[in-house]
Coordinates of C-alpha atoms and ligand atoms in Angstrom, one line a residue:
M1 CA 107.5 52.7 62.6
S2 CA 106.4 51.3 65.9
L3 CA 103.8 53.3 67.9
A4 CA 105.0 51.8 71.2
M5 CA 106.4 54.2 73.8
P6 CA 110.1 54.8 72.9
D7 CA 112.4 52.8 75.1
A8 CA 115.3 54.3 77.0
T9 CA 117.9 53.8 74.2
E10 CA 115.6 55.2 71.6
T11 CA 114.8 58.2 73.8
A12 CA 118.4 58.9 74.5
A13 CA 119.2 58.8 70.8
L14 CA 116.4 61.1 70.0
V15 CA 117.4 63.6 72.7
A16 CA 120.9 63.5 71.4
D17 CA 119.8 64.1 67.8
L18 CA 117.5 67.0 68.8
A19 CA 120.3 68.4 71.0
G20 CA 122.4 68.4 67.9
L21 CA 119.8 70.7 66.2
V22 CA 119.0 73.1 69.0
G23 CA 121.6 72.6 71.8
R24 CA 121.2 70.2 74.8
A25 CA 120.1 73.1 77.1
Y26 CA 117.0 73.5 74.9
V27 CA 115.8 69.9 75.0
T28 CA 113.9 68.6 77.9
A29 CA 114.0 64.8 78.1
P30 CA 111.1 62.6 79.5
D31 CA 113.1 62.1 82.8
E32 CA 113.5 65.9 83.2
D33 CA 110.8 68.3 84.3
Q34 CA 108.3 68.3 81.3
E35 CA 105.3 68.9 83.5
P36 CA 104.7 72.6 82.4
Y37 CA 104.5 71.5 78.8
V38 CA 102.5 68.3 78.9
V39 CA 99.6 69.5 81.0
D40 CA 97.1 72.1 79.8
W41 CA 96.3 75.3 81.6
R42 CA 93.1 73.9 83.1
G43 CA 94.8 70.7 84.2
R44 CA 92.4 68.5 82.2
Y45 CA 94.8 66.8 79.8
H46 CA 98.0 65.0 80.8
G47 CA 100.2 64.0 77.9
R48 CA 103.8 62.6 77.5
A49 CA 106.5 63.9 75.2
A50 CA 109.5 62.1 73.7
A51 CA 111.1 65.6 74.1
V52 CA 110.3 69.2 74.5
V53 CA 112.5 71.4 72.4
K54 CA 113.0 75.2 72.3
P55 CA 114.5 76.2 69.0
A56 CA 116.2 79.6 68.7
D57 CA 114.9 80.7 65.3
T58 CA 112.9 79.8 62.2
A59 CA 115.7 77.7 60.7
E60 CA 115.9 75.6 63.9
V61 CA 112.1 75.1 63.9
A62 CA 112.3 74.0 60.3
A63 CA 115.2 71.6 61.1
V64 CA 113.3 70.0 64.1
V65 CA 110.1 69.7 62.0
R66 CA 112.1 68.0 59.1
F67 CA 113.7 65.7 61.6
C68 CA 110.4 64.7 63.1
A69 CA 108.7 64.3 59.7
A70 CA 111.5 61.9 58.6
R71 CA 110.9 59.7 61.7
G72 CA 107.1 59.9 61.7
L73 CA 107.2 61.7 65.1
A74 CA 104.2 63.9 65.9
V75 CA 104.9 67.6 66.5
V76 CA 102.9 69.7 68.9
P77 CA 103.5 73.4 68.6
Q78 CA 103.1 75.2 72.0
G79 CA 103.0 78.9 72.8
G80 CA 102.2 80.1 76.3
N81 CA 100.1 77.0 77.0
T82 CA 97.1 79.1 78.1
G83 CA 94.7 77.6 75.6
M84 CA 91.3 76.5 76.8
C85 CA 90.8 73.2 74.9
G86 CA 93.8 71.0 75.2
A87 CA 95.1 71.9 71.7
A88 CA 98.7 72.3 72.9
T89 CA 99.0 69.1 74.9
P90 CA 100.7 66.1 73.4
D91 CA 98.8 62.8 73.6
G92 CA 99.8 59.9 75.9
S93 CA 101.8 58.0 73.4
G94 CA 105.1 59.6 74.4
R95 CA 106.0 59.8 70.7
S96 CA 105.4 63.5 70.3
V97 CA 107.9 66.3 70.2
V98 CA 106.6 69.5 71.8
I99 CA 108.0 72.6 70.0
R100 CA 108.0 75.6 72.3
L101 CA 108.4 78.9 70.6
D102 CA 109.6 80.9 73.6
R103 CA 113.0 81.7 72.2
L104 CA 111.5 83.2 69.0
N105 CA 110.8 86.3 70.9
R106 CA 112.3 89.1 68.8
I107 CA 110.5 92.2 67.5
R108 CA 111.8 92.1 64.0
S109 CA 110.6 95.6 62.9
V110 CA 108.0 98.2 63.8
S111 CA 106.8 101.0 61.6
A112 CA 104.7 103.9 62.8
L113 CA 104.4 105.0 59.1
A114 CA 103.0 101.7 57.9
N115 CA 101.1 101.1 61.1
S116 CA 102.6 97.6 61.3
I117 CA 104.9 95.4 63.4
T118 CA 106.7 92.2 62.5
V119 CA 107.3 89.9 65.4
E120 CA 108.4 86.4 66.1
A121 CA 105.8 83.8 67.1
G122 CA 107.1 83.4 70.7
C123 CA 106.6 87.1 71.6
I124 CA 104.4 87.4 74.6
L125 CA 101.3 89.4 73.7
Q126 CA 102.0 92.1 76.3
A127 CA 105.5 92.6 74.9
I128 CA 103.9 93.4 71.5
Q129 CA 101.5 95.8 73.0
E130 CA 104.4 97.5 74.7
A131 CA 106.5 97.6 71.5
A132 CA 103.6 99.2 69.7
A133 CA 103.1 101.8 72.5
A134 CA 106.8 102.7 72.3
V135 CA 106.2 104.1 68.8
D136 CA 102.9 105.7 69.9
R137 CA 100.7 103.0 68.3
L138 CA 98.2 100.4 69.6
F139 CA 98.2 96.7 69.1
P140 CA 94.6 96.1 70.1
L141 CA 94.5 92.4 70.9
S142 CA 93.8 92.2 74.6
L143 CA 92.9 89.2 76.9
G144 CA 93.3 88.0 80.4
A145 CA 96.3 85.8 79.6
E146 CA 98.2 88.6 77.7
G147 CA 101.1 88.4 80.2
S148 CA 101.8 84.8 79.2
C149 CA 100.2 83.8 75.9
Q150 CA 102.2 84.2 72.8
I151 CA 101.3 85.8 69.5
G152 CA 101.8 82.4 67.7
G153 CA 99.2 80.9 70.0
N154 CA 96.9 83.9 69.5
I155 CA 97.1 83.4 65.8
A156 CA 96.7 79.7 65.9
T157 CA 93.5 80.1 68.0
N158 CA 92.3 83.2 66.2
A159 CA 92.0 84.7 69.7
G160 CA 89.3 87.3 70.4
G161 CA 89.4 89.1 73.7
T162 CA 88.0 92.4 74.8
A163 CA 88.6 94.7 71.8
V164 CA 87.0 92.7 69.0
L165 CA 84.0 95.0 68.9
R166 CA 86.2 97.8 67.5
Y167 CA 89.3 96.1 66.0
G168 CA 88.2 92.6 65.1
T169 CA 89.6 89.1 66.0
T170 CA 93.3 88.2 65.5
R171 CA 92.5 87.1 61.9
E172 CA 91.7 90.7 61.1
L173 CA 95.0 91.9 62.6
V174 CA 97.3 89.7 60.6
L175 CA 98.9 91.2 57.5
G176 CA 101.4 88.4 56.8
L177 CA 102.8 85.2 58.3
E178 CA 106.0 83.1 58.2
V179 CA 105.1 79.4 58.7
V180 CA 107.0 76.1 58.8
L181 CA 105.0 73.6 57.0
P182 CA 104.7 69.9 58.2
D183 CA 107.5 68.8 55.9
G184 CA 109.8 71.6 57.1
T185 CA 109.4 74.0 54.2
V186 CA 109.4 77.6 55.3
L187 CA 106.5 79.6 53.7
N188 CA 107.3 83.3 53.9
R189 CA 104.4 85.6 53.4
L190 CA 105.6 88.3 55.9
Q191 CA 105.1 91.3 53.7
A192 CA 103.0 93.9 55.6
L193 CA 100.9 94.7 52.5
R194 CA 97.5 96.3 53.0
K195 CA 96.3 94.9 49.7
N196 CA 96.9 91.6 48.0
S197 CA 94.7 90.0 45.4
S198 CA 97.4 87.7 44.1
G199 CA 95.7 84.4 44.4
Y200 CA 94.5 82.5 47.4
D201 CA 95.1 84.2 50.8
L202 CA 97.1 81.3 52.1
K203 CA 98.1 82.9 55.4
Q204 CA 94.5 82.8 56.6
L205 CA 94.6 79.0 56.4
F206 CA 96.9 79.0 59.4
V207 CA 94.9 81.5 61.5
G208 CA 92.7 79.4 63.8
A209 CA 94.2 76.1 62.6
E210 CA 95.4 75.4 66.1
G211 CA 98.8 74.3 64.9
T212 CA 97.4 71.4 62.7
L213 CA 98.7 72.8 59.4
G214 CA 102.1 74.3 60.3
I215 CA 104.0 76.2 62.9
V216 CA 103.8 80.0 62.8
T217 CA 107.3 81.4 63.3
A218 CA 106.7 85.1 62.6
A219 CA 103.8 87.5 61.8
S220 CA 103.3 91.0 60.5
L221 CA 100.5 92.6 62.4
K222 CA 98.4 95.7 62.1
L223 CA 98.8 98.6 64.4
F224 CA 96.4 101.5 65.1
P225 CA 96.6 105.0 66.4
R226 CA 97.0 104.9 70.1
P227 CA 94.0 106.0 72.1
R228 CA 94.8 109.0 74.3
V229 CA 91.6 109.4 76.3
S230 CA 89.2 106.8 77.6
A231 CA 86.1 106.6 79.8
L232 CA 85.0 103.5 81.5
A233 CA 81.7 102.7 83.3
M234 CA 80.4 99.6 84.9
V235 CA 76.6 99.4 85.0
A236 CA 73.9 97.2 86.4
L237 CA 71.3 95.9 84.0
P238 CA 67.8 94.6 84.7
E239 CA 68.1 92.1 81.8
I240 CA 70.7 91.1 79.2
E241 CA 68.6 92.7 76.4
A242 CA 69.5 96.1 77.9
A243 CA 73.1 95.5 77.0
L244 CA 72.2 95.3 73.3
A245 CA 69.9 98.3 73.5
L246 CA 72.7 100.3 75.1
M247 CA 75.2 99.2 72.4
E248 CA 72.8 100.3 69.7
R249 CA 72.3 103.7 71.4
L250 CA 76.1 104.2 72.1
R251 CA 77.0 103.4 68.5
G252 CA 74.5 106.0 67.4
T253 CA 76.0 108.7 69.6
V254 CA 79.7 107.9 70.0
G255 CA 80.2 105.8 66.9
D256 CA 83.4 103.7 66.9
R257 CA 84.7 105.3 70.1
L258 CA 82.8 102.4 71.6
A259 CA 85.8 100.1 72.2
S260 CA 84.6 97.4 74.6
L261 CA 81.4 96.0 76.0
E262 CA 81.9 93.2 78.4
A263 CA 79.0 91.6 80.2
M264 CA 79.1 89.4 83.3
S265 CA 76.1 87.7 85.0
R266 CA 75.7 88.4 88.7
G267 CA 76.7 84.7 89.4
Q268 CA 79.9 85.2 87.4
I269 CA 80.9 88.2 89.6
E270 CA 80.0 86.3 92.7
V271 CA 82.3 83.6 91.7
I272 CA 85.1 86.1 91.2
A273 CA 84.4 87.8 94.5
E274 CA 84.6 84.4 96.3
H275 CA 87.7 83.1 94.7
V276 CA 90.0 86.0 93.6
P277 CA 91.6 88.1 96.3
D278 CA 92.0 91.9 95.8
V279 CA 89.0 92.3 93.5
A280 CA 86.8 95.2 94.5
I281 CA 83.2 94.9 93.4
P282 CA 81.5 98.4 93.3
F283 CA 77.9 97.1 93.6
A284 CA 75.8 95.2 96.1
L285 CA 75.2 92.7 93.3
E286 CA 71.4 92.9 93.1
A287 CA 71.0 93.0 89.3
P288 CA 71.1 89.9 87.1
W289 CA 73.7 91.4 84.7
Y290 CA 76.6 93.9 84.8
L291 CA 78.3 95.6 81.8
L292 CA 81.6 97.2 81.4
I293 CA 81.5 100.0 78.8
E294 CA 84.7 101.6 77.5
L295 CA 85.0 104.5 75.1
T296 CA 88.3 105.6 73.7
D297 CA 89.5 108.3 71.4
T298 CA 92.9 109.1 69.8
L299 CA 92.5 112.9 70.0
E300 CA 93.9 114.3 73.2
G301 CA 91.4 116.4 75.1
T302 CA 88.3 114.7 73.6
D303 CA 85.5 114.7 76.2
L304 CA 84.2 111.2 76.4
R305 CA 82.7 111.5 79.8
T306 CA 79.8 113.9 78.8
P307 CA 78.4 111.6 76.0
L308 CA 78.9 108.6 78.3
E309 CA 77.0 110.2 81.2
A310 CA 74.3 111.4 78.8
A311 CA 73.7 108.0 77.4
L312 CA 73.7 106.4 80.9
G313 CA 71.3 109.2 82.1
E314 CA 68.8 108.4 79.3
A315 CA 69.2 104.7 79.9
F316 CA 68.4 105.2 83.6
E317 CA 65.2 107.1 82.8
E318 CA 64.1 104.3 80.5
G319 CA 65.0 101.5 83.0
L320 CA 67.8 100.1 80.8
V321 CA 70.3 100.7 83.6
T322 CA 69.6 100.4 87.3
D323 CA 73.0 101.5 88.8
A324 CA 76.3 102.7 87.4
V325 CA 79.8 103.7 88.4
I326 CA 82.2 105.7 86.2
A327 CA 85.9 105.3 86.8
E328 CA 87.4 108.6 88.1
S329 CA 91.0 107.6 87.6
G330 CA 93.3 105.2 85.8
A331 CA 93.5 103.2 89.1
Q332 CA 89.8 102.9 89.3
A333 CA 89.6 101.8 85.6
H334 CA 92.2 99.2 86.3
A335 CA 90.2 97.9 89.3
L336 CA 87.1 97.6 87.2
W337 CA 88.9 95.8 84.4
K338 CA 90.5 93.5 87.0
I339 CA 87.0 92.1 87.7
R340 CA 86.6 91.1 84.0
H341 CA 90.1 89.8 83.7
S342 CA 89.6 87.5 86.7
V343 CA 86.8 85.5 85.3
S344 CA 88.9 82.6 84.0
E345 CA 91.0 82.3 87.2
G346 CA 88.0 82.7 89.5
S347 CA 85.9 80.2 87.7
K348 CA 88.8 77.7 87.6
R349 CA 89.0 77.8 91.4
A350 CA 85.2 77.5 91.9
G351 CA 84.9 73.9 90.8
Y352 CA 84.9 71.7 87.7
V353 CA 84.0 74.0 84.9
V354 CA 82.1 72.9 81.8
S355 CA 82.7 76.0 79.7
H356 CA 81.4 77.1 76.4
D357 CA 82.4 79.5 73.7
S358 CA 79.4 79.7 71.4
V359 CA 78.7 82.6 69.2
V360 CA 75.2 83.3 67.7
P361 CA 73.8 86.2 65.6
L362 CA 73.4 89.3 67.7
E363 CA 69.6 89.3 67.4
N364 CA 69.6 85.8 69.1
Q365 CA 72.1 86.5 71.8
A366 CA 69.7 87.3 74.6
L367 CA 67.5 84.3 73.7
F368 CA 70.5 82.1 73.6
A369 CA 71.6 83.1 77.1
R370 CA 68.1 82.6 78.6
N371 CA 67.4 79.3 76.9
V372 CA 70.8 77.8 77.7
E373 CA 70.7 78.8 81.4
R374 CA 67.1 77.4 81.8
R375 CA 67.9 74.2 79.9
I376 CA 71.2 73.4 81.7
L377 CA 69.5 73.8 85.1
E378 CA 66.7 71.5 83.9
A379 CA 69.2 68.9 82.8
V380 CA 71.7 69.3 85.6
P381 CA 70.0 71.1 88.6
E382 CA 73.2 71.0 90.7
A383 CA 75.2 73.1 88.2
R384 CA 76.0 76.7 89.0
V385 CA 75.4 78.4 85.7
V386 CA 77.3 81.7 85.2
M387 CA 78.1 83.7 82.1
H388 CA 80.4 86.4 80.8
G389 CA 80.9 87.5 77.3
H390 CA 81.6 90.0 74.6
I391 CA 78.4 91.8 74.0
G392 CA 78.5 93.0 70.4
D393 CA 80.4 90.0 69.2
G394 CA 77.4 87.6 69.9
N395 CA 79.8 85.6 72.0
I396 CA 78.6 84.7 75.5
H397 CA 80.7 82.2 77.5
V398 CA 78.4 79.9 79.4
L399 CA 80.0 78.2 82.3
A400 CA 78.4 75.3 84.2
I401 CA 80.4 75.0 87.4
L402 CA 80.2 71.6 89.2
D403 CA 81.2 70.7 92.7
A404 CA 84.9 69.7 92.5
A405 CA 84.5 67.2 95.4
R406 CA 82.0 65.2 93.3
F407 CA 83.6 65.9 90.0
P408 CA 87.3 66.0 90.5
D409 CA 88.3 65.4 86.9
A410 CA 87.2 65.1 83.3
G411 CA 86.5 61.4 83.7
T412 CA 84.0 61.7 86.5
A413 CA 82.4 64.8 85.0
A414 CA 82.1 63.4 81.5
P415 CA 78.5 62.1 81.6
V416 CA 77.2 65.4 83.1
A417 CA 79.4 67.5 80.8
A418 CA 77.9 65.6 77.9
R419 CA 74.4 66.5 79.0
I420 CA 75.4 70.2 79.3
N421 CA 77.2 70.2 76.0
A422 CA 74.1 68.7 74.2
V423 CA 71.9 71.5 75.5
V424 CA 74.4 74.2 74.5
D425 CA 75.1 72.7 71.0
D426 CA 71.4 72.3 70.4
E427 CA 70.6 75.9 71.2
T428 CA 73.7 77.1 69.3
A429 CA 72.6 75.2 66.2
A430 CA 69.0 76.3 66.5
L431 CA 69.9 79.9 66.8
G432 CA 72.3 79.9 63.9
G433 CA 75.7 79.9 65.7
V434 CA 78.9 77.9 66.0
I435 CA 80.4 76.3 69.1
S436 CA 83.7 78.2 69.2
A437 CA 84.0 82.0 68.8
E438 CA 87.6 82.4 70.0
H439 CA 88.9 79.5 72.1
G440 CA 89.1 76.8 69.3
I441 CA 88.3 73.2 69.1
G442 CA 91.4 71.4 70.3
I443 CA 90.6 68.1 72.0
S444 CA 87.8 69.3 74.2
N445 CA 85.4 70.2 71.5
R446 CA 86.3 68.1 68.5
G447 CA 83.5 65.6 69.2
R448 CA 81.0 68.4 69.1
L449 CA 82.2 70.1 65.9
G450 CA 80.0 67.9 63.7
R451 CA 76.9 68.8 65.6
V452 CA 76.9 72.4 64.4
T453 CA 79.3 72.4 61.4
A454 CA 78.0 71.2 58.1
P455 CA 79.5 67.8 56.9
A456 CA 80.7 69.4 53.6
E457 CA 82.7 72.0 55.6
I458 CA 84.3 69.3 57.8
A459 CA 85.1 67.2 54.7
L460 CA 86.8 70.1 53.1
M461 CA 88.8 70.8 56.3
R462 CA 89.9 67.1 56.2
R463 CA 91.0 67.5 52.6
I464 CA 93.0 70.6 53.4
K465 CA 94.7 68.8 56.3
G466 CA 95.5 65.8 54.1
L467 CA 97.0 68.1 51.5
L468 CA 99.2 70.0 53.8
D469 CA 100.0 67.2 56.2
P470 CA 99.6 63.9 54.4
A471 CA 101.5 62.0 57.1
G472 CA 99.3 63.5 59.8
T473 CA 102.2 64.4 62.1
M474 CA 101.4 68.1 62.7
N475 CA 99.5 68.4 66.0
P476 CA 97.6 65.2 65.4
G477 CA 94.2 64.6 66.9
K478 CA 93.4 68.2 67.4
V479 CA 90.4 70.0 65.8
L480 CA 89.3 67.1 63.6
G481 CA 90.3 64.0 65.4
P482 CA 90.2 60.5 63.8
E483 CA 87.7 60.0 60.9
A484 CA 84.6 58.1 62.0
Ligands
LIG1 C1 93.1 83.9 82.1 C2 92.8 83.6 80.7 C3 92.0 84.4 79.9 C4 91.7 84.2 78.6 N1 91.0 85.0 77.9 C5 90.7 84.8 76.6 C6 90.0 85.7 75.8 O1 89.4 86.7 76.3 N2 89.8 85.4 74.5 C7 90.4 84.4 73.9 O2 90.3 84.2 72.7 N3 91.2 83.5 74.6 C8 91.3 83.7 75.9 N4 92.1 82.8 76.6 C9 92.6 81.6 76.0 C10 94.1 81.7 75.5 O3 94.8 82.6 76.2 C11 94.1 81.9 74.0 O4 93.6 80.9 73.4 C12 95.6 82.2 73.5 O5 95.4 82.7 72.2 C13 96.4 81.0 73.5 O6 97.8 81.4 73.3 P1 99.0 80.5 73.9 O7 100.3 81.1 73.4 O8 98.9 80.2 75.3 O9 98.7 79.2 73.0 P2 98.8 77.7 73.5 O10 97.9 77.4 74.6 O11 100.2 77.3 73.7 O12 98.4 76.9 72.2 C14 97.1 77.1 71.7 C15 97.0 76.4 70.3 O13 97.8 77.2 69.4 C16 98.8 76.3 68.8 N5 100.0 77.1 68.7 C17 100.7 77.7 69.7 N6 101.7 78.4 69.2 C18 101.7 78.1 67.8 C19 102.6 78.5 66.8 N7 103.6 79.3 66.9 N8 102.3 78.0 65.5 C20 101.2 77.2 65.3 N9 100.4 76.8 66.3 C21 100.7 77.3 67.6 C22 98.9 75.1 69.8 O14 99.4 73.9 69.1 C23 97.5 75.0 70.2 O15 96.7 74.4 69.2 C24 92.3 83.0 78.0 C25 93.1 82.2 78.7 C26 93.4 82.4 80.1 C27 94.2 81.5 80.8

């Protein structure tokens, strides 16, 4: 098979064949508007596709994958295209077929009894949250992109978000999966079983695999009792260590009612205030760190405010907290969460962002944040270093924002980004962490994986990839990249 860009005749034939599988209305040819599907959310990667297809169901996904496998065409699964590391963008060869899962958007079943929901991969995360709420249950995965990301993408990236502290990452929410393998075989492990010790837990292979081992077409997911009461505070902290001290204290008093702890550095909130309209910041921004604390409970009438106020009162006296607001209404709580949910949008508008997703053991989290900030500024004094993250998960996102006029794209920023990455990777490795907690490796981070991940681990990943996808057609070049 030639690796040259397909010519017009070849492309027309391909489009006609794919149209025969899914219908012409669901194939976007190269001379049609493919832009939304071949450029990533951050606008860093610009690929080309022989075609973008939108199959209607699992059988059509399998048919397209089989078709592509037979012709040696690369397949790039794509959900909402909100990923942070270019993993859903085709390369520039023009020989990839992007498979969008949008039309696989049915809720197949939901059971309040079994606390589970079975959904197709193209369901928007928010739609799943709403379907769970309709039967008085909670699907806890929550992140800023929930109005546009799809559950298939969440599973493929093992997404985290703001509720991991209490409910775990996507991996912990998956009961079963239906997957189309690279040869078109459909693997159905959709049973919503709570226990299963029948051999290897194959579904977990596909969680966090970023579409390199197969296409998730449906998932059975865990639901939880729906919280009926909540209390939300935003507090100012004199140092990041105070966030961890507060977490320990709150866990001792309110236990697992502690649902979210989201930290933002002052610089991060300033970026949001500068670039996102309609965000109300309730502080004068004099402290170095701010923390959102949310408590929830499923029992109507439970008083969460009293223990929250008591904990904050004690924290004030000990100097752990220097200022605080407690949301008085649902609208105020929404406004406080809006600050947190605006970090990605605000940062994107602030300049060229070199962003990181490291996770380190909790006891090293504060040291990590301090060391990385100091060392990035030593290496690249013109960078604006801001941070936000999931206190309690050990996951602080460090963002080095560069002047967009000087660094308009990945090419010009590459040498500076490499210096910043080296600092972050070095600290991550030294403090016992890994470079991606929740965003994945994709293209952006694949060159860095080997700095922090053991060679034996990477070698095993390559063997698994080779076993499941011997022709290397399933989202090629993502996560592992070419062998050195
Ligand atoms: C404003 C904003 C806030 C965000 N906040 C967070 C956050 O707090 N936590 C977090 O973890 N992430 C966050 N993200 C990143 C992103 O939303 C997540 O990575 C999300 O899980 C990606 O879902 P998607 O449907 O957009 O996937 P895409 O971007 O389309 O794809 C991501 C990867 O999944 C693969 N994929 C997609 N669908 C399938 C499928 N059905 N089968 C197999 N592979 C598939 C793709 O090939 C690619 O490798 C945020 C993004 C934005 C824009």
